[in-house]
Coordinates of C-alpha atoms in Angstrom, one line a residue:
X297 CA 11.4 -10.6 -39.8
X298 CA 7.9 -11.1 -40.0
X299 CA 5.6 -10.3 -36.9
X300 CA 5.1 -13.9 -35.6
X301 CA 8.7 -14.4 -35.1
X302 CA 9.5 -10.8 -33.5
X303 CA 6.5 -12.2 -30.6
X304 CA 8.4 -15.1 -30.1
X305 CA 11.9 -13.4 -29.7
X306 CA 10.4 -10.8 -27.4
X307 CA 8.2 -13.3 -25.4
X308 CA 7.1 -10.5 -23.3
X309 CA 4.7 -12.3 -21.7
X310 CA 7.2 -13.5 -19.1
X311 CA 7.9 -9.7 -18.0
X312 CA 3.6 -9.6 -17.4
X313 CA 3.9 -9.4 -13.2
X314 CA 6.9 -6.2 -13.9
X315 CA 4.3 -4.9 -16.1
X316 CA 1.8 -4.9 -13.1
X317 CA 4.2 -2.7 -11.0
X318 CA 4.6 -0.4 -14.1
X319 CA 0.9 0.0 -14.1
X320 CA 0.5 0.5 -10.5
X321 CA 3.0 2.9 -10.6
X322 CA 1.6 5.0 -13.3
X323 CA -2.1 4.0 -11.2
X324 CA -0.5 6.2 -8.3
X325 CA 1.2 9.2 -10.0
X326 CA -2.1 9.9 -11.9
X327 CA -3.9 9.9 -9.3
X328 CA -2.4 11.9 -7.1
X329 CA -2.5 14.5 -9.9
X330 CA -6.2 14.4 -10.1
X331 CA -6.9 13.9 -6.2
X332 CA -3.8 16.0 -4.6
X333 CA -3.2 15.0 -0.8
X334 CA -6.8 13.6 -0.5
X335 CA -5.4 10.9 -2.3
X336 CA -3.5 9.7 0.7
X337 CA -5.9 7.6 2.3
X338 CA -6.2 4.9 0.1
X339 CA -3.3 5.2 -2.1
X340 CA -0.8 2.8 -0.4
X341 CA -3.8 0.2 -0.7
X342 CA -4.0 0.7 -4.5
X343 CA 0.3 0.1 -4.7
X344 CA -0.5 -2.9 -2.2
X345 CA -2.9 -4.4 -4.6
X346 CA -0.7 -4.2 -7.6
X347 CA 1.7 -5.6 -5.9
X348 CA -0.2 -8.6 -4.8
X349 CA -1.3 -9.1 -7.9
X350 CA 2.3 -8.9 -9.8
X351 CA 3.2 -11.9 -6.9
X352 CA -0.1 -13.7 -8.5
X353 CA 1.5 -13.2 -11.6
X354 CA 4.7 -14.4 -11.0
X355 CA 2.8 -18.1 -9.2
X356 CA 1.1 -18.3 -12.6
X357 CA 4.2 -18.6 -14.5
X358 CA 5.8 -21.2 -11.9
X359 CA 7.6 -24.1 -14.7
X360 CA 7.5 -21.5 -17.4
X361 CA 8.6 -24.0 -20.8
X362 CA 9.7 -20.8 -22.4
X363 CA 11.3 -18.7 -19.9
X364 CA 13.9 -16.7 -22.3
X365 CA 12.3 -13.4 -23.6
X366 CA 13.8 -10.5 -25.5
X367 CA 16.6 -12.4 -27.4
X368 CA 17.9 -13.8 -24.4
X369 CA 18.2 -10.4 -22.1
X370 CA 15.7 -12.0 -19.5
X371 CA 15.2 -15.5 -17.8
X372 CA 12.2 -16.1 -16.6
X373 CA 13.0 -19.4 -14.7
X374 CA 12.1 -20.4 -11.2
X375 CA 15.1 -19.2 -9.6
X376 CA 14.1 -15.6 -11.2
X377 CA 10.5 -15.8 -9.9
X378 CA 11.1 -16.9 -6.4
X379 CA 13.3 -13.7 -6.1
X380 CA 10.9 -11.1 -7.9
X381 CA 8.2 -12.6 -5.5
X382 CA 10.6 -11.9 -2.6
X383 CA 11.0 -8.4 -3.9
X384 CA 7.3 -7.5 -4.4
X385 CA 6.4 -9.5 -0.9
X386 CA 9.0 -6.5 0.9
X387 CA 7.7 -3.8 -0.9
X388 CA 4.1 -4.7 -0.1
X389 CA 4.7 -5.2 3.2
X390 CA 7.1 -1.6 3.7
X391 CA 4.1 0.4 2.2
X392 CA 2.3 -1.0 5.1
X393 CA 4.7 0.4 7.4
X394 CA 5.2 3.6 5.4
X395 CA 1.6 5.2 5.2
X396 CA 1.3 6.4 9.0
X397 CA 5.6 7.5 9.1
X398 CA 5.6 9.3 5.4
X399 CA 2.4 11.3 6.9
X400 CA 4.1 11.9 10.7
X401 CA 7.0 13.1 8.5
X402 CA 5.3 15.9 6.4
X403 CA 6.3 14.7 3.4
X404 CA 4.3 13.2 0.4
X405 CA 3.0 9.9 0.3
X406 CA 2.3 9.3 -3.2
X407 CA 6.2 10.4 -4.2
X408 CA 7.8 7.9 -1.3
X409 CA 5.2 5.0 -2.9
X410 CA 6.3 5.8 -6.7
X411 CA 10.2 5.8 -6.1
X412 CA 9.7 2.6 -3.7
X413 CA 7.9 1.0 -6.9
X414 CA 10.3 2.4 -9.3
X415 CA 12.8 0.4 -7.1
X416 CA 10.8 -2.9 -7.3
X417 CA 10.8 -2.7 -10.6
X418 CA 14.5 -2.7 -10.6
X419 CA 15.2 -5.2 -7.9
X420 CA 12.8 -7.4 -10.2
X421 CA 14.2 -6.9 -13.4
X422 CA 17.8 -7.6 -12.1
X423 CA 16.7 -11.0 -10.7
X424 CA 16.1 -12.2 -13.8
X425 CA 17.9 -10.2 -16.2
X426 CA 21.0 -12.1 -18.1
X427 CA 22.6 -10.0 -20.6
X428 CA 25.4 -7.1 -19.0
X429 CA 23.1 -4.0 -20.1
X430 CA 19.9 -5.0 -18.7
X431 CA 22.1 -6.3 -15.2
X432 CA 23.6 -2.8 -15.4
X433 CA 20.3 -1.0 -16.4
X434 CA 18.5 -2.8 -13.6
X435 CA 20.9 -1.8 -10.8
X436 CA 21.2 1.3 -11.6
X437 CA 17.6 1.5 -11.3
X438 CA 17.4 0.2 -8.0
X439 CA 20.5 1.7 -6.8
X440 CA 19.2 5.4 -8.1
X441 CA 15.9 4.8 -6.3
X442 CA 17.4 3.8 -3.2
X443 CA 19.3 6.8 -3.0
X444 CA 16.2 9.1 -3.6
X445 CA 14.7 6.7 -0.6
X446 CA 17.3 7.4 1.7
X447 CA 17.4 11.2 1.4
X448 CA 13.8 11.2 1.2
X449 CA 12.9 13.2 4.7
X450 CA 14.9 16.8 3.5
X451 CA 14.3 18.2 6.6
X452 CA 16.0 15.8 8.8
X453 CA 19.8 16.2 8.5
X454 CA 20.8 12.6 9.6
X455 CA 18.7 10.8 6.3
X456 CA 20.4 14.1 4.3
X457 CA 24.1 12.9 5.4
X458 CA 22.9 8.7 5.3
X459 CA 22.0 9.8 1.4
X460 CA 24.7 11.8 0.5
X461 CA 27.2 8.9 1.9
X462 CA 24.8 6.2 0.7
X463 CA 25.3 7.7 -3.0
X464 CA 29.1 8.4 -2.7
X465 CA 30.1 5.4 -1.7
X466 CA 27.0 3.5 -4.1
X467 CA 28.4 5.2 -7.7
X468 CA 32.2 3.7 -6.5
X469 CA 30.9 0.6 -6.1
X470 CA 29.0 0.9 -9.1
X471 CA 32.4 2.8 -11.4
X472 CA 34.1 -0.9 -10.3
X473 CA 31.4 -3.4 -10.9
X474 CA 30.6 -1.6 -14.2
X475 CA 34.6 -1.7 -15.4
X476 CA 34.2 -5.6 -14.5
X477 CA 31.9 -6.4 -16.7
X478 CA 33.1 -4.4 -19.7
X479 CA 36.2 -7.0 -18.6
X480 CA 34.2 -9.7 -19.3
X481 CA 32.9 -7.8 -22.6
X482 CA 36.2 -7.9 -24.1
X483 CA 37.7 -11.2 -23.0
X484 CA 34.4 -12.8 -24.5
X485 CA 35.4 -11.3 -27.7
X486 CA 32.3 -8.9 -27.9
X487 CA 29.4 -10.6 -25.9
X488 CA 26.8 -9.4 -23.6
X489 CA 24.7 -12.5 -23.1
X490 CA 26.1 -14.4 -20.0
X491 CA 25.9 -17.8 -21.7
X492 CA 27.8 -16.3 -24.7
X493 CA 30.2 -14.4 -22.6
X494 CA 30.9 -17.9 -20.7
X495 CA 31.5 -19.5 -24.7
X496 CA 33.6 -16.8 -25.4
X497 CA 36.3 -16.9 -22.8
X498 CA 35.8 -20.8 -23.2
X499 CA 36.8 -20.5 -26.7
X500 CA 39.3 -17.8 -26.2
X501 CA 41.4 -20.2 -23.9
X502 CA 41.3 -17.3 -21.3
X503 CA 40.1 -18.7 -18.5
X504 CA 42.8 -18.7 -16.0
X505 CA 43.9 -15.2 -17.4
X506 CA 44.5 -12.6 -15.0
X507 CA 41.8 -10.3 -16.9
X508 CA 39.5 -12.6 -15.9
X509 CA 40.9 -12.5 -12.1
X510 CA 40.6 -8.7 -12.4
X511 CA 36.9 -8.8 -13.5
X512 CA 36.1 -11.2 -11.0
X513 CA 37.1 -9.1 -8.0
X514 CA 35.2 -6.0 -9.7
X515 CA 32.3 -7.7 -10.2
X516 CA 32.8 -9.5 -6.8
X517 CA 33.0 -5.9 -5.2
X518 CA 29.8 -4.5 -6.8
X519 CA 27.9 -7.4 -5.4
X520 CA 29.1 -7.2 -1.9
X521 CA 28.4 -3.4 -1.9
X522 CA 24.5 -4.7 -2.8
X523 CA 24.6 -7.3 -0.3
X524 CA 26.3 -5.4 2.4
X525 CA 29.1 -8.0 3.0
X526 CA 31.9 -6.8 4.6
X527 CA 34.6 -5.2 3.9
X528 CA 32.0 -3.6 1.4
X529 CA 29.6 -2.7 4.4
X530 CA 30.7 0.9 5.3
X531 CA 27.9 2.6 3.9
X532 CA 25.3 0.3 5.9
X533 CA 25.4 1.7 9.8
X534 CA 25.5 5.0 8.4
X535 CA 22.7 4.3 6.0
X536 CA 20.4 2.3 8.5
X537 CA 20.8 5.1 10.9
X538 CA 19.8 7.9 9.2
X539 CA 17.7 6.8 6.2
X540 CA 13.5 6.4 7.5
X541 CA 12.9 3.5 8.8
X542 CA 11.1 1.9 6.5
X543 CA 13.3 2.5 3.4
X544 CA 15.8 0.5 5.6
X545 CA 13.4 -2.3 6.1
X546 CA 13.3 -2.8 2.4
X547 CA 16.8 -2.4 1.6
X548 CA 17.5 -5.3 4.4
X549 CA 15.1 -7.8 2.5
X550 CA 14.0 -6.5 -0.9
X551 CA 18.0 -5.0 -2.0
X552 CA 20.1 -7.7 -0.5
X553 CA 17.8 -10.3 -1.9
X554 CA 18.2 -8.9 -5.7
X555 CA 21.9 -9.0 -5.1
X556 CA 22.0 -12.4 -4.2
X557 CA 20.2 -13.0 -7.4
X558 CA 22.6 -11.5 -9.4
X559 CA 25.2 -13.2 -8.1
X560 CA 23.7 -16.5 -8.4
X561 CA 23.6 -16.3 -12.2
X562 CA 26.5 -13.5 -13.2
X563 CA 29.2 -16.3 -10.9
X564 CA 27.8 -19.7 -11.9
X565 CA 27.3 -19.2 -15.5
X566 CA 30.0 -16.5 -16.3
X567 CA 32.8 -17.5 -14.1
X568 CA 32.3 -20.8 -14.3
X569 CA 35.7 -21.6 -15.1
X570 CA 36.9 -19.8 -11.9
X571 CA 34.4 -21.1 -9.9
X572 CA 37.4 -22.2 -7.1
X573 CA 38.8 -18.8 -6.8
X574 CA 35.3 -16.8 -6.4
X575 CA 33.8 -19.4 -3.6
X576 CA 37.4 -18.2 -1.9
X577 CA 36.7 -14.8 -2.3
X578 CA 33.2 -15.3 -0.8
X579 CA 34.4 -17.6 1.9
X580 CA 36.9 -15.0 3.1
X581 CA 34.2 -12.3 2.7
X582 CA 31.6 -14.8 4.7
X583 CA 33.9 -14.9 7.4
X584 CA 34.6 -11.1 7.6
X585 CA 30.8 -10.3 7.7
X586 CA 29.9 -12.7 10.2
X587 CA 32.5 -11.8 12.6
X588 CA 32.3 -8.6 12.2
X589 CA 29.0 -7.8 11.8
X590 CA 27.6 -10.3 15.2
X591 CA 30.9 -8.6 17.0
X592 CA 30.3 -5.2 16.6
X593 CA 26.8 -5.5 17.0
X594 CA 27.1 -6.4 20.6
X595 CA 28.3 -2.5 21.1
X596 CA 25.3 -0.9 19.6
X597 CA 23.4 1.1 21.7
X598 CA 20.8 2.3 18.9
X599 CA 18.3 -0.4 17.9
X600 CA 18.8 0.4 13.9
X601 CA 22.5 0.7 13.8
X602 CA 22.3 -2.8 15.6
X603 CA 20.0 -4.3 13.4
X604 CA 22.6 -2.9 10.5
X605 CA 25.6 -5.1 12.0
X606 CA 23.0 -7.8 12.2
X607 CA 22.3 -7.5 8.6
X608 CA 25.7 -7.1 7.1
X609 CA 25.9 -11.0 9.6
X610 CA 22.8 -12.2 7.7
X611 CA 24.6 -12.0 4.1
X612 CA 27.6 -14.1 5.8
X613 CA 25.3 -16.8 7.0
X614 CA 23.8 -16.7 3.1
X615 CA 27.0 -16.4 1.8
X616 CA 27.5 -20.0 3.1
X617 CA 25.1 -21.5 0.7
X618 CA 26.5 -19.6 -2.3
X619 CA 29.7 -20.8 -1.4
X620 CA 28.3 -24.8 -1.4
X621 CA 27.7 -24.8 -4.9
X622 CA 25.3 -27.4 -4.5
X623 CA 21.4 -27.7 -5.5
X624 CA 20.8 -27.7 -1.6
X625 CA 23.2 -24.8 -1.4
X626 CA 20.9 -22.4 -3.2
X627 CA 17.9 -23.9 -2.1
X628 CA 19.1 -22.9 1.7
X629 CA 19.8 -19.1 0.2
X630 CA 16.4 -19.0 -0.9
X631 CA 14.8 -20.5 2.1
X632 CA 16.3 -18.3 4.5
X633 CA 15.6 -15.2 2.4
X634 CA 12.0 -15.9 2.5
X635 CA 11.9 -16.7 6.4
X636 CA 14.1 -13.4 6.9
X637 CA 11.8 -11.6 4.5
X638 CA 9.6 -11.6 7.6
X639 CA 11.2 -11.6 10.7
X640 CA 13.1 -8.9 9.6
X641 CA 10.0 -6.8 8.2
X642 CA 8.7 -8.0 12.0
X643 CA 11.3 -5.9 13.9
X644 CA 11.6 -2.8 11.5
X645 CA 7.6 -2.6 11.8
X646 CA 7.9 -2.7 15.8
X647 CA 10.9 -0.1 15.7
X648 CA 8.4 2.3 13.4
X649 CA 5.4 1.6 15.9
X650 CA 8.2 2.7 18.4
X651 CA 9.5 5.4 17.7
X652 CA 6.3 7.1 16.7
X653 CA 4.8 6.9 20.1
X654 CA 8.4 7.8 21.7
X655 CA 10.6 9.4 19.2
X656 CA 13.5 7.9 19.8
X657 CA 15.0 3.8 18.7
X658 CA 17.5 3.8 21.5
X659 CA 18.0 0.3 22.9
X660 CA 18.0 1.6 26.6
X661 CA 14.4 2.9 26.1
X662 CA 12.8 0.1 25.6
X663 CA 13.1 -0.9 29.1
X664 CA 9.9 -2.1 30.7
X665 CA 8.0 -1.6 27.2
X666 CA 5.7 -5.3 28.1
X667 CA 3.8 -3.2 30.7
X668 CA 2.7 -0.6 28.6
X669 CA 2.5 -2.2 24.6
X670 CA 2.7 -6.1 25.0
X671 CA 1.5 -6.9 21.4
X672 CA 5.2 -4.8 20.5
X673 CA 6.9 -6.4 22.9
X674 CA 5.7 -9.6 21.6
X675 CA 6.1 -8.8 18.1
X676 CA 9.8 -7.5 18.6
X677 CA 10.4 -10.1 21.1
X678 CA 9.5 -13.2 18.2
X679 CA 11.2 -11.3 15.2
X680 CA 14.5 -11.1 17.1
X681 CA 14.9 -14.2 18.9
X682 CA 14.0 -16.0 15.2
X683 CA 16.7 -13.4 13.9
X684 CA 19.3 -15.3 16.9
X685 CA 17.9 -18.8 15.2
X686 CA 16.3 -20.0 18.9
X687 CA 13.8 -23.1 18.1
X688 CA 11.4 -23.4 17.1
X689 CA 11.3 -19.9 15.4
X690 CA 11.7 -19.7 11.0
X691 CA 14.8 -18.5 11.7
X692 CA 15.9 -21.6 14.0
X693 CA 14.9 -24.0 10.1
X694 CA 17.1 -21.6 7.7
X695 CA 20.1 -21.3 10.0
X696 CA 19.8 -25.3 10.3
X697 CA 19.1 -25.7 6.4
X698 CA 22.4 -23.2 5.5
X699 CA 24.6 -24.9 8.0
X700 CA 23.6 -28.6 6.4
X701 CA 24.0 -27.8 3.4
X702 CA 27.8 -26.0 3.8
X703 CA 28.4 -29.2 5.9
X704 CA 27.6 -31.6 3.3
X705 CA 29.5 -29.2 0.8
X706 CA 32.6 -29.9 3.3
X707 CA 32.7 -26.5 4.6
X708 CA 33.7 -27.3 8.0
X709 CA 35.4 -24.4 9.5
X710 CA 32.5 -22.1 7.8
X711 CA 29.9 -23.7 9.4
X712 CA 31.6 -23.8 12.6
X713 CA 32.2 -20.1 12.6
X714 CA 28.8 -19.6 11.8
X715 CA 27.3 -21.6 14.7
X716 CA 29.8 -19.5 16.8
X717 CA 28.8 -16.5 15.7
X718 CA 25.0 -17.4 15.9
X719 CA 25.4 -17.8 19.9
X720 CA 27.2 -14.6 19.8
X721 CA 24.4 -13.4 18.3
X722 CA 21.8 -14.6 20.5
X723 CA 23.5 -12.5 23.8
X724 CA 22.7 -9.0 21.8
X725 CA 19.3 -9.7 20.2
X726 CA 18.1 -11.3 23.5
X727 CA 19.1 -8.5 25.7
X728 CA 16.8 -6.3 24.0
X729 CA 14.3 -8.7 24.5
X730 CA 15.0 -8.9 28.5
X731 CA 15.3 -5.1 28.7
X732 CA 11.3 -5.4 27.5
X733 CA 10.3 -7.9 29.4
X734 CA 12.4 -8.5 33.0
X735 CA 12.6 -4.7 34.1
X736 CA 10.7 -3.8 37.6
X737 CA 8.7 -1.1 36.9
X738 CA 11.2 1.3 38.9
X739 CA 13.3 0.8 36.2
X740 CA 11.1 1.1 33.0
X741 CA 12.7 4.1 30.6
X742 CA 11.4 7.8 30.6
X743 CA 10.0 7.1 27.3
X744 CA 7.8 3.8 28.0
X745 CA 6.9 6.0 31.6
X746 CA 5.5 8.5 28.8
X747 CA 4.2 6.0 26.3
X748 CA 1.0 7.3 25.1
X749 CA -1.8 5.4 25.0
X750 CA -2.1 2.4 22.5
X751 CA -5.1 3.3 20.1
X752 CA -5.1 1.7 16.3
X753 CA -7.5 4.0 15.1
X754 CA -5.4 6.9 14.4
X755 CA -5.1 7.5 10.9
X756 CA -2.3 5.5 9.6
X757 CA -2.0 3.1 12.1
X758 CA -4.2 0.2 11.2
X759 CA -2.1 -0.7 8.2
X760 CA 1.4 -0.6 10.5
X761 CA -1.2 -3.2 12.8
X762 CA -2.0 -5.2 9.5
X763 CA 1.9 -5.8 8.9
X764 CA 2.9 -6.1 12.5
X765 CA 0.7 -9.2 12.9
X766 CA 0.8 -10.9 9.4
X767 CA 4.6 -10.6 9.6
X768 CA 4.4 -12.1 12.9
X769 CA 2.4 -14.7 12.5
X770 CA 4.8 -16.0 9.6
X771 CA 7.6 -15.6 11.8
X772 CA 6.1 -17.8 13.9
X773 CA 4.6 -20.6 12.3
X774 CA 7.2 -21.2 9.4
X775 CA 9.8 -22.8 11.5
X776 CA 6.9 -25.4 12.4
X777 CA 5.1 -25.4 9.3
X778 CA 8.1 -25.1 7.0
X779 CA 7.8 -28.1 4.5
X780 CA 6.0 -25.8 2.1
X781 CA 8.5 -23.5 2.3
X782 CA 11.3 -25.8 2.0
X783 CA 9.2 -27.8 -0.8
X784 CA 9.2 -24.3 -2.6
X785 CA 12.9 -23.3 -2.5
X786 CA 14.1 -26.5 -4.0
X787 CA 11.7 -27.0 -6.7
X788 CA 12.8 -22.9 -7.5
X789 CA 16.3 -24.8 -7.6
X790 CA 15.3 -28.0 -9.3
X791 CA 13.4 -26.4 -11.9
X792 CA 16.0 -24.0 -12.4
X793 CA 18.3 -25.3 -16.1
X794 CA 21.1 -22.8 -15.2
X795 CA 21.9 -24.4 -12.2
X796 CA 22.1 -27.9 -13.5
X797 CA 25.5 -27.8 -15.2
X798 CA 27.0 -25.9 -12.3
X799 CA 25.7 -27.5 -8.6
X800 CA 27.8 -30.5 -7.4
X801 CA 26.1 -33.8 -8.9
X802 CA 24.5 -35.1 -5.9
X803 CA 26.2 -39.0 -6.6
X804 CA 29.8 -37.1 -6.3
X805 CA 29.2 -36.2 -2.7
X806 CA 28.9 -38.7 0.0
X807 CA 26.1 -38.8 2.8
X808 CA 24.2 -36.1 1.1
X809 CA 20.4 -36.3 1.6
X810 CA 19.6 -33.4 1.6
X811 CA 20.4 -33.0 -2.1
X812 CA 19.1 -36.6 -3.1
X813 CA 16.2 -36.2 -1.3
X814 CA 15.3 -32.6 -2.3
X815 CA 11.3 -33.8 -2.3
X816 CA 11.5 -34.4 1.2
X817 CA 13.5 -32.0 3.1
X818 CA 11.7 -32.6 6.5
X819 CA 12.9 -36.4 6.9
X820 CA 16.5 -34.7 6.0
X821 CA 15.9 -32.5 9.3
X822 CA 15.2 -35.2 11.2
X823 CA 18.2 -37.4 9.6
X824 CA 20.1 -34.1 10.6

């Protein structure tokens, strides 16, 4: 094979913004080695920048004509790129958050930065990646890093026991999804490419086989564990508690979206043919999650474990446009992942400011917090309340977006349950914010009575301001100025050849704007 065509094989151009993060990463490790702990100040700004510029990267490539590289191991489509940028958007911003706890916690900045990248990588690579190795190689990537991330702070027992759970529980979850797809390897008669695995048990004639039922729930099981959808959720309380803060900021955006990825394209091209029986696993797993996760939140009396149950509700609410199966369906997923991108990253960044000036993330202390640190108040205040979907907050548009679309789908009783569960919801996320902002000043907490004084200039700080009000000021103005965003995640969709042969043609469903009029999607609110 002569040169020309091993270039067009590879195509490795299309793997350019992961090659941004490689360098970055290597950019970081050399030079701490050269600079030591002096290094420190600036650092997180270099990872920031390659970061930034990977997410340039991955804009340039938007309607890629050759997306397939490396004989068919990686897509490079528009579904792939709106999730690496999601990816590389939560790791940017949790180095923001990072620089002034990794320092407060004595331990070294440039490590936490390189395993956090190293995790990127992974979470990028598996959003894209379509052959079973490189799915497998990428997760266990991320997974591997996120581990590391967890147990990060040795000396604090609680992220020691989150880590050591975190991986027990993690390598199950990974010995089950891993038998799956070796499953799928042999039904498929030898294949590792998704498309040829989905020929091969086409051909086979084993499509309603029970090996295939089998691999299914494995592979269904791996994917929940990523997404922390219940009854795969164990490991997340646990986890949220004890792991630093803002490893748990990117696991609730950057890991959960990179598992939603994968399951987009491992269920809609290689389980095609089953396609009834995993949208009822999901639906039964959508229902768990968002029962369980808004019920037991309401119970929490520690601001991390809460925002844990609210996460493991979050994938039920996605779960909903999974489940849809149509173009509008997917688009929803990916418009509320970007809008919870940052209202999530809003209230982790508060909880850090937080509990560096007190020490503690108990709900009960933030009592009377307005008086002493509005612009945390505020900030928390905005990020949950968009969180509970109250107008006209982002979170308000993608709760509205997922609900339309699993109507349309005719998921009645999902949608339903949903709405339910969103008022639930609203009680527990709202009485953190009247705790905040009704007290008397009788009853404000011992810690806010001790809150020291507000001052952005101490070393560290300025970058946890940076992502406090960037991430805030999305939250706040995309539920109002949303038609880019909406614009965005159905041309991802739209654009996206995988998802052609599997989303419900739009002529098959009736009353369906929202998928015949994908250009459009703010007259489709209003029709809503």
């Amino acid at each position: 094979m002569d040169f020309a065509n091993l270039a067009s094989q590879l195509n490795a151009g299309t793997i350019l913004p992961e090659g941004i993060v490689i360098v970055t990463l290597l950019g970081v490790l050399i030079v701490d080695l050269i600079l030591g702990r002096t290094s420190s100040r600036w650092i997180g700004y270099l990872a920031i920048a390659g970061l930034l510029a990977s997410i340039v990267a991955l804009y340039l490539q938007w309607d890629n004509p050759n997306p397939i590289s490396f004989s068919g191991e990686f897509n490079s489509d528009d579904l792939s790129i709106i999730f690496r940028g999601i990816v590389a958007l939560s790791a940017a911003v949790t180095i923001l958050m990072s620089i002034r706890y990794v320092e407060q916690s004595g331990t070294a900045l440039a490590e936490f930065i390189a395993i956090l990248l190293t995790a990127t990588l992974g979470g990028m690579f598996l959003s894209g990646a379509s052959e079973l190795v490189m799915i497998f190689i990428s997760l266990e990537t991320l997974s591997i890093s996120s581990y590391l991330l967890t147990g990060y702070t040795k000396r604090d027992p609680r992220s020691n026991e989150a880590a050591l759970k975190y991986l027990l529980i993690g390598a199950s979850s990974t010995a089950v999804f891993l038998y799956g797809v070796s499953l799928l390897y042999g039904l498929s008669g030898g294949q590792t490419e998704l498309n040829a695995i989905a020929n091969g048990i086409s051909g086979a004639n084993v499509g309603q086989s029970l090996g295939l039922v089998i691999a299914l729930v494995f592979v269904i099981a791996g994917i929940g564990f990523k997404i922390s959808a219940a009854p795969f959720h164990q490991w997340t309380p646990d986890v949220y508690e004890g792991a630093p803060t803002p490893v748990i900021a990117f696991l609730s955006v950057g890991s959960k979206a990179a598992g939603f990825a994968l399951a987009i394209r491992l269920l809609t091209t290689t389980f095609s043919l089953v396609a009834d029986e995993w949208r009822f696993v999901f639906t039964a797993l959508a229902v768990l999650s968002m029962i369980l996760g808004n019920v037991v939140a309401l119970a929490q009396t520690s601001m991390k474990r809460m925002l844990a149950y609210s996460s493991i509700a979050q994938a039920g609410f996605v779960m909903i446009g999974l489940i849809a199966g149509t173009e509008a369906g997917y688009a929803s997923m990916v418009f509320y992942l970007l809008v919870y991108l940052f209202m999530n990253l809003c209230g982790f960044t508060c909880i850090i400011l937080f509990s560096l000036r007190t020490g503690t993330d108990q709900i009960a202390e933030y009592s009377g917090l307005y008086q002493k640190d509005p612009l945390l108040t505020l900030g928390l205040s905005i990020s949950l309340l968009s969180l509970g979907g109250i107008p006209p907050l982002a979170g308000f548009f993608g709760k509205i977006y997922l609900f339309w679309a699993g109507w349309q789908a005719g998921l009645y009783g999902l949608v339903l349950l949903g709405l339910v569960t969103s008022v639930v919801s609203i009680y527990y996320y709202i009485r953190v914010v009247k705790m905040m902002v009704v007290k008397e000043p009788q009853e404000m907490s011992d810690a806010v009575k001790n809150y020291p004084e507000v001052r952005w200039n101490l070393p560290g700080l300025r970058p946890l301001q940076v992502g406090l009000v960037v991430t805030l000021i999305a939250t706040s103005i995309a539920g109002i100025l949303s038609n880019p965003l909406f614009k965005l995640a159905n041309n991802s969709i739209s654009h996206t050849e995988m998802l052609q042969a599997t989303t419900v043609n739009s002529t098959q469903l009736s009353a369906m704007p929202l998928a015949t009029s994908a250009t459009n999607p703010t007259k489709q609110l209003k029709a809503f």
